[in-house]
Coordinates of C-alpha atoms in Angstrom, one line a residue:
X265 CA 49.9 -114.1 -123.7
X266 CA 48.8 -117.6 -122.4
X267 CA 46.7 -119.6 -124.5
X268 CA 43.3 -119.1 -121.9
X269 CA 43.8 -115.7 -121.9
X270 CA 44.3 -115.1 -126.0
X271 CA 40.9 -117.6 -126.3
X272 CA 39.3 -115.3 -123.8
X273 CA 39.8 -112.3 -125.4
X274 CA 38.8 -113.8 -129.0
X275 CA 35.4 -114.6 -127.5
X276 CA 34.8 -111.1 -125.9
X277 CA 36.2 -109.7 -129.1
X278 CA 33.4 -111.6 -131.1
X279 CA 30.8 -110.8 -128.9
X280 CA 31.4 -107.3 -128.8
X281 CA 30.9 -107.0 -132.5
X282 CA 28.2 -109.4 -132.3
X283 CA 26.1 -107.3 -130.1
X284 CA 27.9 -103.5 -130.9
X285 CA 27.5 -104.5 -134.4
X286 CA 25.2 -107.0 -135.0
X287 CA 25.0 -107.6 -139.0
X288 CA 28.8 -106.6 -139.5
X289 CA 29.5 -109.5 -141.9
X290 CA 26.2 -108.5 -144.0
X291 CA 27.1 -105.6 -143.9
X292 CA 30.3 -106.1 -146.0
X293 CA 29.1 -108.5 -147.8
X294 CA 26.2 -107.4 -149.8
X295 CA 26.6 -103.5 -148.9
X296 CA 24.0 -102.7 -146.8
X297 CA 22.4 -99.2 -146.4
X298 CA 21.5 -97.1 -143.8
X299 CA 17.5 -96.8 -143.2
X300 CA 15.9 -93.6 -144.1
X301 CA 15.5 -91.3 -140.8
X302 CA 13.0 -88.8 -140.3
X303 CA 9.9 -87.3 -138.8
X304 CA 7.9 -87.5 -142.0
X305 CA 4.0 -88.8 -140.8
X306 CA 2.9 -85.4 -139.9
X307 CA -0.6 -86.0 -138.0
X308 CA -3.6 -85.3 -140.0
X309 CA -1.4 -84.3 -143.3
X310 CA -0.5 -87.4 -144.8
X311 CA -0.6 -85.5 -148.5
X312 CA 2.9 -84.0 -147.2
X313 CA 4.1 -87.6 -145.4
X314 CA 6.7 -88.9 -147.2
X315 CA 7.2 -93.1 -146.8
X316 CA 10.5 -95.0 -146.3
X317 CA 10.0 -96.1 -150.3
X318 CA 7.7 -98.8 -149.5
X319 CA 5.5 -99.8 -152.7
X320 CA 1.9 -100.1 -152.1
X321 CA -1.0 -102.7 -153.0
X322 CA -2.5 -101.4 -156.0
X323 CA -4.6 -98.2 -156.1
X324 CA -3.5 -97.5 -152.3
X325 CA -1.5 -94.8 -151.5
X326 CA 0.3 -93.7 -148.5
X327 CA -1.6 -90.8 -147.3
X328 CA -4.8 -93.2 -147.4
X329 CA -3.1 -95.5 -145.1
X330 CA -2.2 -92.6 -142.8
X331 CA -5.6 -91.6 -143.1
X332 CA -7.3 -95.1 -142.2
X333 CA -4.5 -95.0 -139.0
X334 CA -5.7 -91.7 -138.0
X335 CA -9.6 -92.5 -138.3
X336 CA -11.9 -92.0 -135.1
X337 CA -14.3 -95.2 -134.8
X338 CA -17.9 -94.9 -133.5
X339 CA -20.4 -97.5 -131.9
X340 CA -21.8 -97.6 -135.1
X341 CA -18.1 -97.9 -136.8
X342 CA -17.5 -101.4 -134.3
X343 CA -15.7 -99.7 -131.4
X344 CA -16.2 -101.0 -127.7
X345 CA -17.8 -102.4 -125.8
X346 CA -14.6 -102.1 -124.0
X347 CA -11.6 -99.8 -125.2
X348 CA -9.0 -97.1 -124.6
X349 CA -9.0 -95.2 -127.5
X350 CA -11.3 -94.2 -130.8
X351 CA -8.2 -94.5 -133.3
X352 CA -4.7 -95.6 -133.6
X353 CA -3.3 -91.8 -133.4
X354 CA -5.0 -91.5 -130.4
X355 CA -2.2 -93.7 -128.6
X356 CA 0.8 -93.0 -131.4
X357 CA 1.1 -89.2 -131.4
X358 CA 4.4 -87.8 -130.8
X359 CA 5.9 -86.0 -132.5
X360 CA 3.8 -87.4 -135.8
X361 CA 1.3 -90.2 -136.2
X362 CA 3.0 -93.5 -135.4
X363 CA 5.3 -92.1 -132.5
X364 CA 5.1 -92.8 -129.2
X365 CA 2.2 -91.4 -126.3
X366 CA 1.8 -90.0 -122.9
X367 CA -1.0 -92.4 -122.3
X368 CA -1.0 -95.8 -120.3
X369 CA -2.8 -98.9 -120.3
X370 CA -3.9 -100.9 -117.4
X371 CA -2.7 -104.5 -117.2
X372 CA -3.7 -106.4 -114.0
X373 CA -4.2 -110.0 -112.6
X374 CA -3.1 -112.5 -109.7
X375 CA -0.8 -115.5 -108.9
X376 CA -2.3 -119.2 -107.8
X377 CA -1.3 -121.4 -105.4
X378 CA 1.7 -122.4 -106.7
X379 CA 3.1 -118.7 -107.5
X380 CA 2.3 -118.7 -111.3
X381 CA 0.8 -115.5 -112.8
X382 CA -3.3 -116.0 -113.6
X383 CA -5.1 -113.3 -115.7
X384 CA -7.9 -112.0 -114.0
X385 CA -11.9 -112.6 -113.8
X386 CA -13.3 -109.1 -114.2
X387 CA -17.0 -108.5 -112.8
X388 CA -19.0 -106.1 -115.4
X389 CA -23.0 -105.3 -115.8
X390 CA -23.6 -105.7 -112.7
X391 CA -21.8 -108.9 -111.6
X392 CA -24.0 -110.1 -114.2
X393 CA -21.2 -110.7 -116.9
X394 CA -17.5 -111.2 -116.9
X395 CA -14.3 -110.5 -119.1
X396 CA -11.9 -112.9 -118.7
X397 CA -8.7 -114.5 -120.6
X398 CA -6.7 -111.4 -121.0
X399 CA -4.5 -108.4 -118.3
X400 CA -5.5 -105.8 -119.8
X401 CA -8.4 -103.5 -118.1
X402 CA -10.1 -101.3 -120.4
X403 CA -10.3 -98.0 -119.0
X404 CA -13.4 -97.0 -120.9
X405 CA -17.0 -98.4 -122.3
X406 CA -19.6 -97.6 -124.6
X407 CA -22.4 -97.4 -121.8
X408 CA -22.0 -98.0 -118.1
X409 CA -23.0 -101.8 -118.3
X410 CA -19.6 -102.5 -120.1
X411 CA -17.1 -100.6 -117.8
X412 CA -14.9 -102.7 -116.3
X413 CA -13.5 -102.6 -112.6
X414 CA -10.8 -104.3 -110.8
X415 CA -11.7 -106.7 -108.1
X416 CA -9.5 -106.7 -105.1
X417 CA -8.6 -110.6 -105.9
X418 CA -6.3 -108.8 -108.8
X419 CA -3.4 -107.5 -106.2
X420 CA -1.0 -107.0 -108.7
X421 CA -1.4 -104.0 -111.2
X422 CA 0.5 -102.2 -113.6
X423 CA 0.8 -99.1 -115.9
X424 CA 2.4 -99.4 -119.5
X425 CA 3.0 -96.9 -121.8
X426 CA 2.0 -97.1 -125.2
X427 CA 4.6 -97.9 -127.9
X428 CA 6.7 -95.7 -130.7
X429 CA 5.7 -97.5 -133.9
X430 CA 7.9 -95.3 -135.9
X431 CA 10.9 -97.8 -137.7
X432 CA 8.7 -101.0 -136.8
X433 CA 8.8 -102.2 -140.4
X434 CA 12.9 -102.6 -140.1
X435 CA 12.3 -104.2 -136.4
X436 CA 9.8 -106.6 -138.2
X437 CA 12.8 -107.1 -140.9
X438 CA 14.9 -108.1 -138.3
X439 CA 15.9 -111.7 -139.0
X440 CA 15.0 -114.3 -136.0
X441 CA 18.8 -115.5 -135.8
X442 CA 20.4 -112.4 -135.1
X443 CA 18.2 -111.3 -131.9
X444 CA 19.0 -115.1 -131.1
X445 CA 22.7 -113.8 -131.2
X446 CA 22.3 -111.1 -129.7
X447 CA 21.1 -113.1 -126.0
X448 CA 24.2 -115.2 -126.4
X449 CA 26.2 -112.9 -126.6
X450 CA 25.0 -110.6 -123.9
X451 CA 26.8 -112.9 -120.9
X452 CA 30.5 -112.7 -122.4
X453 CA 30.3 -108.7 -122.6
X454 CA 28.1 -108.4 -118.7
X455 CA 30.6 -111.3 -117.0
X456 CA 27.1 -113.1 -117.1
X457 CA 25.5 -110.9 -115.7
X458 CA 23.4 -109.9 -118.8
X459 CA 21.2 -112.3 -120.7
X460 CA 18.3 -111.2 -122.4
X461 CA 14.9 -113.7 -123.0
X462 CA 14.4 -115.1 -126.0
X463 CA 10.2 -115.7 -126.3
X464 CA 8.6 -117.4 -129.3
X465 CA 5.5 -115.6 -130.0
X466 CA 2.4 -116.6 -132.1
X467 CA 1.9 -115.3 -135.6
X468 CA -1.7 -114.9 -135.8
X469 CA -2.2 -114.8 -139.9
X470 CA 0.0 -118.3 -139.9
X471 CA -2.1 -120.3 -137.1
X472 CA 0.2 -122.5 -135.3
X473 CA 3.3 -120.7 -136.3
X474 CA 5.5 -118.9 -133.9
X475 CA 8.7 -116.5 -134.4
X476 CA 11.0 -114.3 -131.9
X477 CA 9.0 -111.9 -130.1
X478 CA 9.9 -108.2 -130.5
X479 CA 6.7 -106.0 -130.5
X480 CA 4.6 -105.1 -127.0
X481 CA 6.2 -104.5 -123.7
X482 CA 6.2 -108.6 -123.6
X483 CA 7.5 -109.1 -126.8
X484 CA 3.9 -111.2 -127.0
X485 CA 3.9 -110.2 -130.9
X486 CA 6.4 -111.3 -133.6
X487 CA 4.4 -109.6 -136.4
X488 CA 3.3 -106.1 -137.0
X489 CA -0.3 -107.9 -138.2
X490 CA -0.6 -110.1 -135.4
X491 CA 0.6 -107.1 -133.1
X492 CA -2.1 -104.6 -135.2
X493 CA -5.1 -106.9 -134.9
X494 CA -4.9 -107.6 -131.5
X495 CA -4.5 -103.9 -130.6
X496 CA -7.1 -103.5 -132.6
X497 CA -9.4 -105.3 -130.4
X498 CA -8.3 -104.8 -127.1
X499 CA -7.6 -100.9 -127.5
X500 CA -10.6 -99.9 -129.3
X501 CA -13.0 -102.9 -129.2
X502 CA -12.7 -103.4 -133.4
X503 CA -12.9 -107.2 -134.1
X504 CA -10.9 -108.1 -137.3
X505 CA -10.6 -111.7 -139.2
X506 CA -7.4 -112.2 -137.1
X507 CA -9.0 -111.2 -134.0
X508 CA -12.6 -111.8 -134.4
X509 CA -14.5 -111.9 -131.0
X510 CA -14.8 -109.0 -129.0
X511 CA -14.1 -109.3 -125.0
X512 CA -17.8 -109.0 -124.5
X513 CA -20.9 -108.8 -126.2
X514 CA -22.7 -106.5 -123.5
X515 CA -23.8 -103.5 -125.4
X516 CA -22.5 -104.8 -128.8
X517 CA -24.9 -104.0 -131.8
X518 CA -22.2 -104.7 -134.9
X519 CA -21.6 -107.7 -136.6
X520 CA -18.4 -109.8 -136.2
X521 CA -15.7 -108.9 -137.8
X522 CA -16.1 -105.1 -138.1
X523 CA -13.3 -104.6 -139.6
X524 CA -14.1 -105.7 -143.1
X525 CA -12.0 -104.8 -146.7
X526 CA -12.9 -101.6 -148.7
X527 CA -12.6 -101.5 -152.0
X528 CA -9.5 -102.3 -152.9
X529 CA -9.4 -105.8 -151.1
X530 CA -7.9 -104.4 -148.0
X531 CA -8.6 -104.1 -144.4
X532 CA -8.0 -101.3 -142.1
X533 CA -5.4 -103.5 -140.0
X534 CA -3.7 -104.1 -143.8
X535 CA -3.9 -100.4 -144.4
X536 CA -2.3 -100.1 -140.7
X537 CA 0.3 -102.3 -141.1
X538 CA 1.3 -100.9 -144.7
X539 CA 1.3 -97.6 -143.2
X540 CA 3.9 -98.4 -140.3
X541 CA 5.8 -101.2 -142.2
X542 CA 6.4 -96.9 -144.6
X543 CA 7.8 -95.3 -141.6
X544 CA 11.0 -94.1 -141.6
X545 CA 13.1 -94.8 -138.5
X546 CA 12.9 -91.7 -135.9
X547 CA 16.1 -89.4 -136.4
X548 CA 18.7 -88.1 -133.8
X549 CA 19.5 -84.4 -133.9
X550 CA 22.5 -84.8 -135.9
X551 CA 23.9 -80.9 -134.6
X552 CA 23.6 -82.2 -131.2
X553 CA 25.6 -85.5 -131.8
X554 CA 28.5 -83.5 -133.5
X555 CA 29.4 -82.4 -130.2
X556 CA 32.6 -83.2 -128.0
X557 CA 30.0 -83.6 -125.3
X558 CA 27.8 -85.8 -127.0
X559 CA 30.5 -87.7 -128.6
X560 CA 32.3 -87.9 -125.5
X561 CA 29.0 -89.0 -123.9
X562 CA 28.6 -92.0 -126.9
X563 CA 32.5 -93.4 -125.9
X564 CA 30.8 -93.6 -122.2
X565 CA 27.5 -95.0 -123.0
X566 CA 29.4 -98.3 -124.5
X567 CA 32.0 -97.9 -121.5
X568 CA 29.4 -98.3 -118.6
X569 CA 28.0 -100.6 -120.2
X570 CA 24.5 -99.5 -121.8
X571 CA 25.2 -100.9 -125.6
X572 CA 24.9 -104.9 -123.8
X573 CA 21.3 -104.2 -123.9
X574 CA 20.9 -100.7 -125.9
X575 CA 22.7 -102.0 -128.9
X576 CA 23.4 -99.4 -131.1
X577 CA 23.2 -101.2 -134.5
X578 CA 21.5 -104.0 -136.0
X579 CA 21.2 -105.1 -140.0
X580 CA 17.6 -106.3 -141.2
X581 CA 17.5 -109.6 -143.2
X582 CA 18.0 -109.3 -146.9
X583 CA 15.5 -108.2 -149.2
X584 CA 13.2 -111.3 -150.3
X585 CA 13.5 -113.3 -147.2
X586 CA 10.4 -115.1 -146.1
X587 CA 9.2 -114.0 -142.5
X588 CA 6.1 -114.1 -140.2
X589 CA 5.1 -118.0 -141.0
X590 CA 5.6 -117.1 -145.0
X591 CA 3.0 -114.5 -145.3
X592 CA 5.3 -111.5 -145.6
X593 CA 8.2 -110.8 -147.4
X594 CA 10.9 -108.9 -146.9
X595 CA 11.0 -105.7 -149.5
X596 CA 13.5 -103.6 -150.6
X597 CA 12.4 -100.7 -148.6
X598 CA 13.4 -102.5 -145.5
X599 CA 15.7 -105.0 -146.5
X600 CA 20.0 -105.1 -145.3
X601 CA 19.1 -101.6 -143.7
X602 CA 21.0 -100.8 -140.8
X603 CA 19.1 -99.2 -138.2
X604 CA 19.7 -98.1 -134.7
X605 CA 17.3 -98.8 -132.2
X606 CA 19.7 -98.5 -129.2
X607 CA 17.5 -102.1 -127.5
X608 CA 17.9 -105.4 -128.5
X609 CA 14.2 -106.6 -128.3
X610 CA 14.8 -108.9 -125.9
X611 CA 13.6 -109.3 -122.3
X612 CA 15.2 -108.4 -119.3
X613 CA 14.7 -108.4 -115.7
X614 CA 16.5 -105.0 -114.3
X615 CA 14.1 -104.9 -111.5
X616 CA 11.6 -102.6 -112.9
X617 CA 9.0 -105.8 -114.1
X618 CA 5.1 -105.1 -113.4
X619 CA 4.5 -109.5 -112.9
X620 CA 2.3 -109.8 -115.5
X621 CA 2.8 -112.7 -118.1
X622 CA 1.6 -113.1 -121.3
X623 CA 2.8 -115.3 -124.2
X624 CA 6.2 -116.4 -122.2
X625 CA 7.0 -118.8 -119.2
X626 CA 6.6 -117.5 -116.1
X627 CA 10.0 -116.7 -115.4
X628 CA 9.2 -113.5 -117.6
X629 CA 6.9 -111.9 -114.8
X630 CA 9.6 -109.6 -113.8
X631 CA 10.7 -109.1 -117.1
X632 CA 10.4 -106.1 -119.9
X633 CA 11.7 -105.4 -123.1
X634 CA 14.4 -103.1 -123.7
X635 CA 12.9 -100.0 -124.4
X636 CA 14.7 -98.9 -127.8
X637 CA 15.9 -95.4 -127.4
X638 CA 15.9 -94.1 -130.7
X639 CA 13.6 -91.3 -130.6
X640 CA 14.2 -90.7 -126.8
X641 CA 14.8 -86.9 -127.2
X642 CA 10.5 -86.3 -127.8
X643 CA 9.5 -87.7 -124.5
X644 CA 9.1 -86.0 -121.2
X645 CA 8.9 -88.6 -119.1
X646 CA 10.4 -92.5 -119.0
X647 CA 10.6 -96.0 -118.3
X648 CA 7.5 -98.4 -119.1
X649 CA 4.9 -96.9 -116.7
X650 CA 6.3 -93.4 -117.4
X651 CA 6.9 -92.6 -114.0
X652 CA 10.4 -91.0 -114.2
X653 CA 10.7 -87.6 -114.4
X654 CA 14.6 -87.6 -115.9
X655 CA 16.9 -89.3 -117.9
X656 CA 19.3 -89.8 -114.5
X657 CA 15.7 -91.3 -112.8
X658 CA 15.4 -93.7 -115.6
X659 CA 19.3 -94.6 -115.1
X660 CA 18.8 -94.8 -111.3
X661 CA 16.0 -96.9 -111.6
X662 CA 18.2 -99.6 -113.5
X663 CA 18.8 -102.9 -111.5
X664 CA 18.9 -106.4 -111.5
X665 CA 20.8 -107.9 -114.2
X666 CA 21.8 -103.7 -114.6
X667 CA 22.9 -103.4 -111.3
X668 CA 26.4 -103.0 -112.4
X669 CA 25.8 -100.8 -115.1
X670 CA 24.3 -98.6 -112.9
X671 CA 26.8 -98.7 -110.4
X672 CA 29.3 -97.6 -113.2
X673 CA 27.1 -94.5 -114.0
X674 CA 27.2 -93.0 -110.6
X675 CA 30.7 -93.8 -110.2
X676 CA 31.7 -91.2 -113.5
X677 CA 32.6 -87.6 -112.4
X678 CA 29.6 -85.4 -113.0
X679 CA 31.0 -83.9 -116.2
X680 CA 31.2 -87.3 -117.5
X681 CA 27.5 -88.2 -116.4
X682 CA 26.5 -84.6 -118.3
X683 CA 28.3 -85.7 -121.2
X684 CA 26.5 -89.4 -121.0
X685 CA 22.8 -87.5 -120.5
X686 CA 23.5 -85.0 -123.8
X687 CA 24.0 -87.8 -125.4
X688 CA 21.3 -89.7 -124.8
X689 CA 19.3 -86.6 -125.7
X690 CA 20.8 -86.8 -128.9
X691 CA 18.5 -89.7 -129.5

């Protein structure tokens, strides 16, 4: 074999572990385990939820964490003067507190002269007031002063889904280096084709501190705190000391920050983020997967070309490493634990992208995370604005820097693109 030809196939070689196996030489060397799997947050139970071994702050316990997650807020409680939702579970529902939802939130906003994206000015009380600095649209208020509209200067508008939380404490765990990999790797298994964005997002509890973005459809959070606060805010209108102003004050009668410690020195947003960082990753059906069609399905899922971007296995960093600017570290619950998202929590650009930018340069407009598959099996509908009926929709739907992958699908035999689809409903 010529010398070109050997180097090439040593690179592609590389890669493909790289990306199909990110973690490998970890995993060898200090005998990582597979993270616990389960549906164990059962909503409004949390006596019979059953954490991912997580220790707690002292004198919390899990089910109080669940419990803090699933609480309703009221005016009186901080929430508005703008928001979605009255509590966390509201949004993170299926199939158990923390899982994902069949509700969308409303991001809008407009490009300047010179084609960048601008976040919108939106008009409420009247015309009296305005909301401005952020995409999202609120799609309900405390009293009719606070409800918010879009003005016909915002022409571009998009639906998002809200997120699976489920397995986010192993996603946070993930070390910065190996989703680095995981981009430069991408164009030696895709022909170049394939490269996802690496965006550097801030870590709100270490001011001036950034780290790979992997949380939100923008991957605008690198932290499950900074990702909780600001939710925290914008979907329920609950200012917290990481997030302490609310988008207006029209209405408002509680004092900033609402969100203030109980009596064991901790928030609700610490309670939140102790309570997802216990979740176990979300299981496949294991009798399904144990089929010749669904193993047959897996072999053509990595032949088409879906694991570039769906990766099917990534290690966390080892237990004790310092992440999030040095105010979290790693524990043994969710350290060297392999997991399998099936994403690579990276952007992309496969022509599905709602123009909206948020903590990255503009040339993320058109560009999404991967959605992670795991869990895939308890959702009805697809894609990030939901609007896909089917698996083969979703697939369909695929372009851009998936064009080709896509092709590939439609050119298996149908048996073969059954055998794909069982497979992904394995998931």
């Amino acid at each position: 074999m010529p010398h070109r030809k050997k180097l090439l196939l040593c690179v592609c070689l590389f890669a493909a572990l790289a990306v199909l196996g990110t973690g490998l030489v970890r995993v060898v060397a200090k005998s990582a385990t597979e993270a616990p799997a389960g549906f164990n947050t059962p909503s409004f139970d949390g006596v019979h939820s059953v954490s991912n071994g997580i220790v707690e702050p002292p004198g919390d316990t899990y089910a109080r964490d669940q419990e803090i997650y699933e609480l309703n807020h009221s005016v009186q409680t901080g929430l508005g003067p703008v928001y979605n939702a009255t509590a966390c579970v509201s949004c993170h529902q299926n199939p158990n507190s923390g899982g994902a939802s069949q509700f969308t939130e409303l991001r809008v906003g407009h490009l300047d002269e010179n084609g960048n994206f601008v976040n919108p000015t939106i008009f409420i009380n009247d015309g009296k007031d305005t909301i401005t600095g952020r995409s999202i649209v609120n799609d309900r208020a405390i009293g009719p002063e606070a409800q918010e509209h879009i003005p016909a200067t915002e022409n571009i508008r998009a639906l998002r889904a809200a997120l699976n939380t489920l397995g986010d404490g192993f996603v946070e765990a993930i070390d910065d280096q190996t989703l680095i990999e995981i981009a430069e790797t991408q164009p030696y298994l895709s022909e170049g084709r394939i490269h996802g964005e690496v965006v550097q997002a801030p870590i709100f509890e270490a001011p001036g501190q950034t780290r790979v973005g992997r949380f939100g459809w923008k991957d605008q959070h690198s932290s499950l705190l900074s990702f909780i606060a600001d939710a925290y805010v914008n979907e329920m209108g609950v200012t917290n000391r990481l997030r302490p102003k609310d988008a207006t004050t029209v209405l408002k009668t509680t004092k900033d920050p609402e969100d203030v410690p109980d009596d064991l020195g901790l928030a609700d947003i610490d309670h939140f983020a102790q309570f997802i960082r216990g979740t176990k990753v979300p299981p496949r059906d294991t009798a399904l997967a144990g089929t010749p069609a669904a193993r047959r399905g897996g072999e053509l899922f990595r032949r088409v070309g879906c694991a570039v971007c769906h990766v099917e296995s990534i290690t966390t960093a080892p237990p004790g490493t310092v992440i999030d600017g040095s105010m979290f570290v790693v524990p043994d619950a969710l350290g060297d634990k392999i997991i399998h998202p099936f994403g690579d929590f990276l952007l992309h650009d496969i022509g599905t992208g709602d123009g909206i930018v948020q903590v990255g340069p503009q040339d993320t407009a058109n560009k999404l995370r991967t959605a992670p598959l795991w869990g895939l099996r308890t959702k009805p509908r697809f894609m990030h604005d939901l609007r896909s009926l089917s698996l083969e929709a979703a697939i369909a739907r695929h372009n851009g820097e998936a064009r080709e992958t896509t092709r590939h699908f439609r050119e298996l035999s149908p048996e073969e693109r059954e055998a794909l689809i069982t497979f992904l409903k394995t998931l």
